[in-house]
Structure formats: structure tokens, C-alpha cells
Amino acid sequence: MSEINQTFSNNLKQYREKKNLSLDKVADLTGVSKSMLAQIEKGTANPTINTVWKIANGLKMSFTELMTAPEEDFEVVTQEKLSVLTEDDGHYRNYPIFPFNDQRGFEIYRIELDPGAFLQAEAHPIGTQEFITVFSGVIEVQFLEQKLQANNGEAIRFKADTSHSYHNPSDEVATVNMVIWYEPQQNK
């Protein structure tokens, strides 16, 4: 059985048990036969995409929720796991540590800015805030008419739903932790 099918089988069974649903009830809700559901949960069936969609729609779940392995209770992010995104000819380095996740509503980065590094950033969605903690060096953040500066051991929080920029005005590398928090989207 492929890893994806194993994940799907496990997620379906866990969801059904968590909601105290019988196979008969899931069959009624989804239009997928009880025998097919049992085979899927045992890992002996290879369901079509259409079958997965029928199950997701019937249970009012997203396709991704059924097909994605749940997060572990912990995660260690080692240096080897990090990839780097660069700007300003490599003078601005962004290491995504914890990418955005709908369940969390935020993402975390380690940023390194060489002396003089500059990055102009586009506005994030309405209500988004950034939380920046400086671990070494100095960083300036500019948005609207504001210019904020934080030194080693200091932090900045600002609404990032307008165009903004980051700059290292010092002669040493600035290392910062950045948390970007997205305001939850309201259902209509």
C-alpha cells in the first residue's frame, strides 16, 4: 500500500471513530458502499479520486484533510532541513522554519541580513501582523510613514497589510526571528 493510501485509510478510520460513526452511517452520508469503506480502512482497496471526493464531500471534510498525514506532537527542525530563499543578491536570506498551516494561522522564519541589505515587501492580506525579534545586529522596518528600529534583544510588531521594507543599517549581520500571523478569514 502506498504511503498516501495508508494516510487516507488511517485518516478515514480515525475520523469515523472520533465522530462515533458506523460504516453504515458513513456509507449513507457518502454514497460509497460499506464494503468499499471497510476495504479502504483495512488498506486493501485503492480508491479512485472520485471515491475520495465522494467521501470528503459526504463527511463535509476537505480532500486535503483526508489525504494529509496529521502533524506529530513535536517536530525538530535541524539545519539540514532548512532551505534558503534569497533576495538582494543573496544579502537577504530567509529560512522558512515552520511554513503556514491553516490550523495554526502563522508562519515562522529565521532571517539574516548582511550589512546594508534591503528588501521591499508587498502588503500581506488585511489584518496580517509581523512579530520580529532581533537576535544579533540591527533591523529597520519601514511602512506607511513609520520607520521602526530594533537592536539586539529587542523586538518589533507591526500591521503588515501595507507595503513595507526591511533594512540592516549596521556594519554587522542582523539575525532575526519573524512570525507572520494571519487574521482568520471570516466565513460569509
mmCIF file of C-alpha atoms in Angstrom:
data_model
loop_
_atom_site.group_PDB
_atom_site.id
_atom_site.type_symbol
_atom_site.label_atom_id
_atom_site.label_comp_id
_atom_site.label_asym_id
_atom_site.label_seq_id
_atom_site.Cartn_x
_atom_site.Cartn_y
_atom_site.Cartn_z
ATOM 1 C CA MET A 1 0.000 0.000 0.000
ATOM 2 C CA SER A 2 1.334 3.445 -0.895
ATOM 3 C CA GLU A 3 2.019 5.988 1.837
ATOM 4 C CA ILE A 4 -0.800 8.204 0.504
ATOM 5 C CA ASN A 5 -3.332 5.359 0.615
ATOM 6 C CA GLN A 6 -2.147 4.440 4.123
ATOM 7 C CA THR A 7 -2.603 8.042 5.260
ATOM 8 C CA PHE A 8 -6.079 8.173 3.693
ATOM 9 C CA SER A 9 -7.068 4.862 5.315
ATOM 10 C CA ASN A 10 -5.845 5.996 8.731
ATOM 11 C CA ASN A 11 -7.483 9.434 8.477
ATOM 12 C CA LEU A 12 -10.835 7.983 7.428
ATOM 13 C CA LYS A 13 -10.853 5.417 10.225
ATOM 14 C CA GLN A 14 -9.756 7.962 12.870
ATOM 15 C CA TYR A 15 -12.383 10.478 11.736
ATOM 16 C CA ARG A 16 -15.136 7.843 11.737
ATOM 17 C CA GLU A 17 -14.177 6.605 15.213
ATOM 18 C CA LYS A 18 -13.806 10.130 16.600
ATOM 19 C CA LYS A 19 -17.330 11.006 15.393
ATOM 20 C CA ASN A 20 -18.724 7.614 16.524
ATOM 21 C CA LEU A 21 -19.935 6.852 13.020
ATOM 22 C CA SER A 22 -20.604 3.297 11.887
ATOM 23 C CA LEU A 23 -19.557 2.135 8.439
ATOM 24 C CA ASP A 24 -23.267 2.015 7.564
ATOM 25 C CA LYS A 25 -23.702 5.681 8.511
ATOM 26 C CA VAL A 26 -20.613 6.738 6.521
ATOM 27 C CA ALA A 27 -21.954 4.771 3.547
ATOM 28 C CA ASP A 28 -25.275 6.623 3.832
ATOM 29 C CA LEU A 29 -23.545 10.022 4.055
ATOM 30 C CA THR A 30 -21.089 9.434 1.198
ATOM 31 C CA GLY A 31 -22.791 7.103 -1.271
ATOM 32 C CA VAL A 32 -19.776 4.766 -1.045
ATOM 33 C CA SER A 33 -20.638 1.172 -0.166
ATOM 34 C CA LYS A 34 -19.985 -0.199 3.303
ATOM 35 C CA SER A 35 -17.797 -2.959 1.841
ATOM 36 C CA MET A 36 -15.664 -0.436 -0.080
ATOM 37 C CA LEU A 37 -15.279 1.708 3.054
ATOM 38 C CA ALA A 38 -14.205 -1.357 5.056
ATOM 39 C CA GLN A 39 -11.644 -2.278 2.387
ATOM 40 C CA ILE A 40 -10.308 1.291 2.350
ATOM 41 C CA GLU A 41 -9.907 1.311 6.137
ATOM 42 C CA LYS A 42 -8.133 -2.087 6.021
ATOM 43 C CA GLY A 43 -5.853 -0.838 3.264
ATOM 44 C CA THR A 44 -6.932 -3.486 0.778
ATOM 45 C CA ALA A 45 -8.639 -1.112 -1.684
ATOM 46 C CA ASN A 46 -7.078 1.518 -3.900
ATOM 47 C CA PRO A 47 -9.862 4.146 -4.131
ATOM 48 C CA THR A 48 -10.240 6.414 -7.139
ATOM 49 C CA ILE A 49 -10.021 10.179 -6.818
ATOM 50 C CA ASN A 50 -13.778 10.285 -7.399
ATOM 51 C CA THR A 51 -14.327 7.945 -4.428
ATOM 52 C CA VAL A 52 -12.125 10.091 -2.195
ATOM 53 C CA TRP A 53 -14.098 13.193 -3.254
ATOM 54 C CA LYS A 54 -17.407 11.442 -2.510
ATOM 55 C CA ILE A 55 -16.166 10.550 0.976
ATOM 56 C CA ALA A 56 -14.785 14.062 1.615
ATOM 57 C CA ASN A 57 -17.985 15.747 0.441
ATOM 58 C CA GLY A 58 -20.250 13.337 2.329
ATOM 59 C CA LEU A 59 -18.322 13.864 5.565
ATOM 60 C CA LYS A 60 -18.025 17.630 4.900
ATOM 61 C CA MET A 61 -14.230 17.465 5.031
ATOM 62 C CA SER A 62 -11.633 18.842 2.659
ATOM 63 C CA PHE A 63 -9.899 16.487 0.249
ATOM 64 C CA THR A 64 -6.564 17.591 1.738
ATOM 65 C CA GLU A 65 -7.700 16.803 5.272
ATOM 66 C CA LEU A 66 -8.335 13.210 4.230
ATOM 67 C CA MET A 67 -5.112 12.834 2.249
ATOM 68 C CA THR A 68 -2.597 14.615 4.511
ATOM 69 C CA ALA A 69 -0.857 12.958 7.427
ATOM 70 C CA PRO A 70 -1.642 14.687 10.736
ATOM 71 C CA GLU A 71 1.140 16.590 12.431
ATOM 72 C CA GLU A 72 3.124 14.808 15.076
ATOM 73 C CA ASP A 73 3.029 16.114 18.650
ATOM 74 C CA PHE A 74 6.515 17.554 18.110
ATOM 75 C CA GLU A 75 8.997 18.424 15.391
ATOM 76 C CA VAL A 76 12.701 19.184 15.491
ATOM 77 C CA VAL A 77 13.848 21.378 12.619
ATOM 78 C CA THR A 78 17.544 20.778 12.035
ATOM 79 C CA GLN A 79 19.847 22.995 9.997
ATOM 80 C CA GLU A 80 19.903 20.300 7.283
ATOM 81 C CA LYS A 81 16.102 20.521 6.861
ATOM 82 C CA LEU A 82 16.186 24.257 6.181
ATOM 83 C CA SER A 83 16.281 25.639 2.670
ATOM 84 C CA VAL A 84 17.180 29.229 1.987
ATOM 85 C CA LEU A 85 15.340 31.822 -0.083
ATOM 86 C CA THR A 86 17.479 34.800 -1.071
ATOM 87 C CA GLU A 87 16.844 38.378 -2.155
ATOM 88 C CA ASP A 88 19.033 41.459 -2.660
ATOM 89 C CA ASP A 89 21.734 39.426 -4.488
ATOM 90 C CA GLY A 90 21.960 36.970 -1.579
ATOM 91 C CA HIS A 91 22.352 39.666 1.103
ATOM 92 C CA TYR A 92 18.867 38.917 2.493
ATOM 93 C CA ARG A 93 18.418 35.245 3.446
ATOM 94 C CA ASN A 94 15.087 33.761 4.549
ATOM 95 C CA TYR A 95 14.961 30.293 6.160
ATOM 96 C CA PRO A 96 11.349 29.032 6.451
ATOM 97 C CA ILE A 97 11.233 27.142 9.757
ATOM 98 C CA PHE A 98 7.507 26.479 10.157
ATOM 99 C CA PRO A 99 5.559 27.274 6.956
ATOM 100 C CA PHE A 100 1.971 28.465 7.090
ATOM 101 C CA ASN A 101 -0.629 25.967 8.253
ATOM 102 C CA ASP A 102 -4.387 26.686 8.268
ATOM 103 C CA GLN A 103 -4.706 25.179 11.748
ATOM 104 C CA ARG A 104 -2.032 27.488 13.226
ATOM 105 C CA GLY A 105 -2.636 30.676 11.257
ATOM 106 C CA PHE A 106 1.008 31.763 11.346
ATOM 107 C CA GLU A 107 4.435 31.021 9.899
ATOM 108 C CA ILE A 108 7.944 31.382 11.361
ATOM 109 C CA TYR A 109 11.178 32.349 9.625
ATOM 110 C CA ARG A 110 14.812 32.967 10.513
ATOM 111 C CA ILE A 111 16.096 35.932 8.530
ATOM 112 C CA GLU A 112 19.705 37.034 8.021
ATOM 113 C CA LEU A 113 20.508 40.465 6.593
ATOM 114 C CA ASP A 114 24.065 41.347 5.629
ATOM 115 C CA PRO A 115 25.243 44.903 6.338
ATOM 116 C CA GLY A 116 23.248 47.255 4.105
ATOM 117 C CA ALA A 117 20.783 44.548 2.992
ATOM 118 C CA PHE A 118 17.370 45.806 1.909
ATOM 119 C CA LEU A 119 14.105 44.115 0.940
ATOM 120 C CA GLN A 120 10.903 45.783 -0.224
ATOM 121 C CA ALA A 121 7.918 43.549 0.636
ATOM 122 C CA GLU A 122 4.400 43.596 -0.732
ATOM 123 C CA ALA A 123 1.380 44.014 1.525
ATOM 124 C CA HIS A 124 0.039 40.857 3.171
ATOM 125 C CA PRO A 125 -3.730 40.164 3.473
ATOM 126 C CA ILE A 126 -5.781 42.601 5.599
ATOM 127 C CA GLY A 127 -5.168 42.184 9.339
ATOM 128 C CA THR A 128 -1.806 40.408 9.000
ATOM 129 C CA GLN A 129 0.778 41.249 11.660
ATOM 130 C CA GLU A 130 4.520 40.594 11.818
ATOM 131 C CA PHE A 131 6.459 39.978 15.014
ATOM 132 C CA ILE A 132 10.224 40.381 14.626
ATOM 133 C CA THR A 133 12.761 39.575 17.353
ATOM 134 C CA VAL A 134 16.383 40.639 16.799
ATOM 135 C CA PHE A 135 18.989 38.122 17.979
ATOM 136 C CA SER A 136 22.013 39.982 16.600
ATOM 137 C CA GLY A 137 22.615 43.248 14.830
ATOM 138 C CA VAL A 138 20.039 45.913 13.937
ATOM 139 C CA ILE A 139 16.964 45.960 11.708
ATOM 140 C CA GLU A 140 14.849 48.813 10.418
ATOM 141 C CA VAL A 141 11.273 48.238 9.297
ATOM 142 C CA GLN A 142 9.502 50.931 7.316
ATOM 143 C CA PHE A 143 5.803 51.081 6.414
ATOM 144 C CA LEU A 144 3.485 53.970 5.643
ATOM 145 C CA GLU A 145 5.182 56.929 7.370
ATOM 146 C CA GLN A 146 6.688 54.811 10.152
ATOM 147 C CA LYS A 147 10.353 53.837 10.478
ATOM 148 C CA LEU A 148 10.985 51.427 13.357
ATOM 149 C CA GLN A 149 14.371 50.166 14.514
ATOM 150 C CA ALA A 150 15.234 47.292 16.839
ATOM 151 C CA ASN A 151 18.642 46.293 18.146
ATOM 152 C CA ASN A 152 19.956 43.006 19.528
ATOM 153 C CA GLY A 153 17.475 41.685 22.110
ATOM 154 C CA GLU A 154 14.644 43.982 21.020
ATOM 155 C CA ALA A 155 11.500 43.298 19.001
ATOM 156 C CA ILE A 156 9.059 44.962 16.600
ATOM 157 C CA ARG A 157 5.379 44.246 15.946
ATOM 158 C CA PHE A 158 3.505 45.931 13.117
ATOM 159 C CA LYS A 159 0.486 45.560 10.823
ATOM 160 C CA ALA A 160 1.939 44.169 7.614
ATOM 161 C CA ASP A 161 -1.095 44.685 5.385
ATOM 162 C CA THR A 162 0.609 47.570 3.589
ATOM 163 C CA SER A 163 3.814 47.659 1.593
ATOM 164 C CA HIS A 164 6.810 47.531 3.955
ATOM 165 C CA SER A 165 10.592 47.145 3.897
ATOM 166 C CA TYR A 166 13.425 45.665 5.934
ATOM 167 C CA HIS A 167 16.907 47.171 6.103
ATOM 168 C CA ASN A 168 20.103 46.453 8.026
ATOM 169 C CA PRO A 169 21.710 49.873 8.586
ATOM 170 C CA SER A 170 24.625 48.474 10.610
ATOM 171 C CA ASP A 171 28.011 47.023 9.685
ATOM 172 C CA GLU A 172 27.271 43.557 11.137
ATOM 173 C CA VAL A 173 24.966 40.739 10.045
ATOM 174 C CA ALA A 174 21.495 41.012 11.549
ATOM 175 C CA THR A 175 19.774 37.770 12.533
ATOM 176 C CA VAL A 176 16.076 37.937 13.335
ATOM 177 C CA ASN A 177 13.151 35.642 14.032
ATOM 178 C CA MET A 178 9.994 36.571 12.132
ATOM 179 C CA VAL A 179 6.492 35.363 12.921
ATOM 180 C CA ILE A 180 3.805 36.299 10.407
ATOM 181 C CA TRP A 181 0.308 35.965 11.844
ATOM 182 C CA TYR A 182 -2.683 35.960 9.504
ATOM 183 C CA GLU A 183 -6.068 37.149 10.745
ATOM 184 C CA PRO A 184 -8.574 34.302 10.396
ATOM 185 C CA GLN A 185 -10.849 34.738 7.401
ATOM 186 C CA GLN A 186 -14.466 35.079 8.422
ATOM 187 C CA ASN A 187 -16.945 32.743 6.775
ATOM 188 C CA LYS A 188 -19.645 34.562 4.869
#
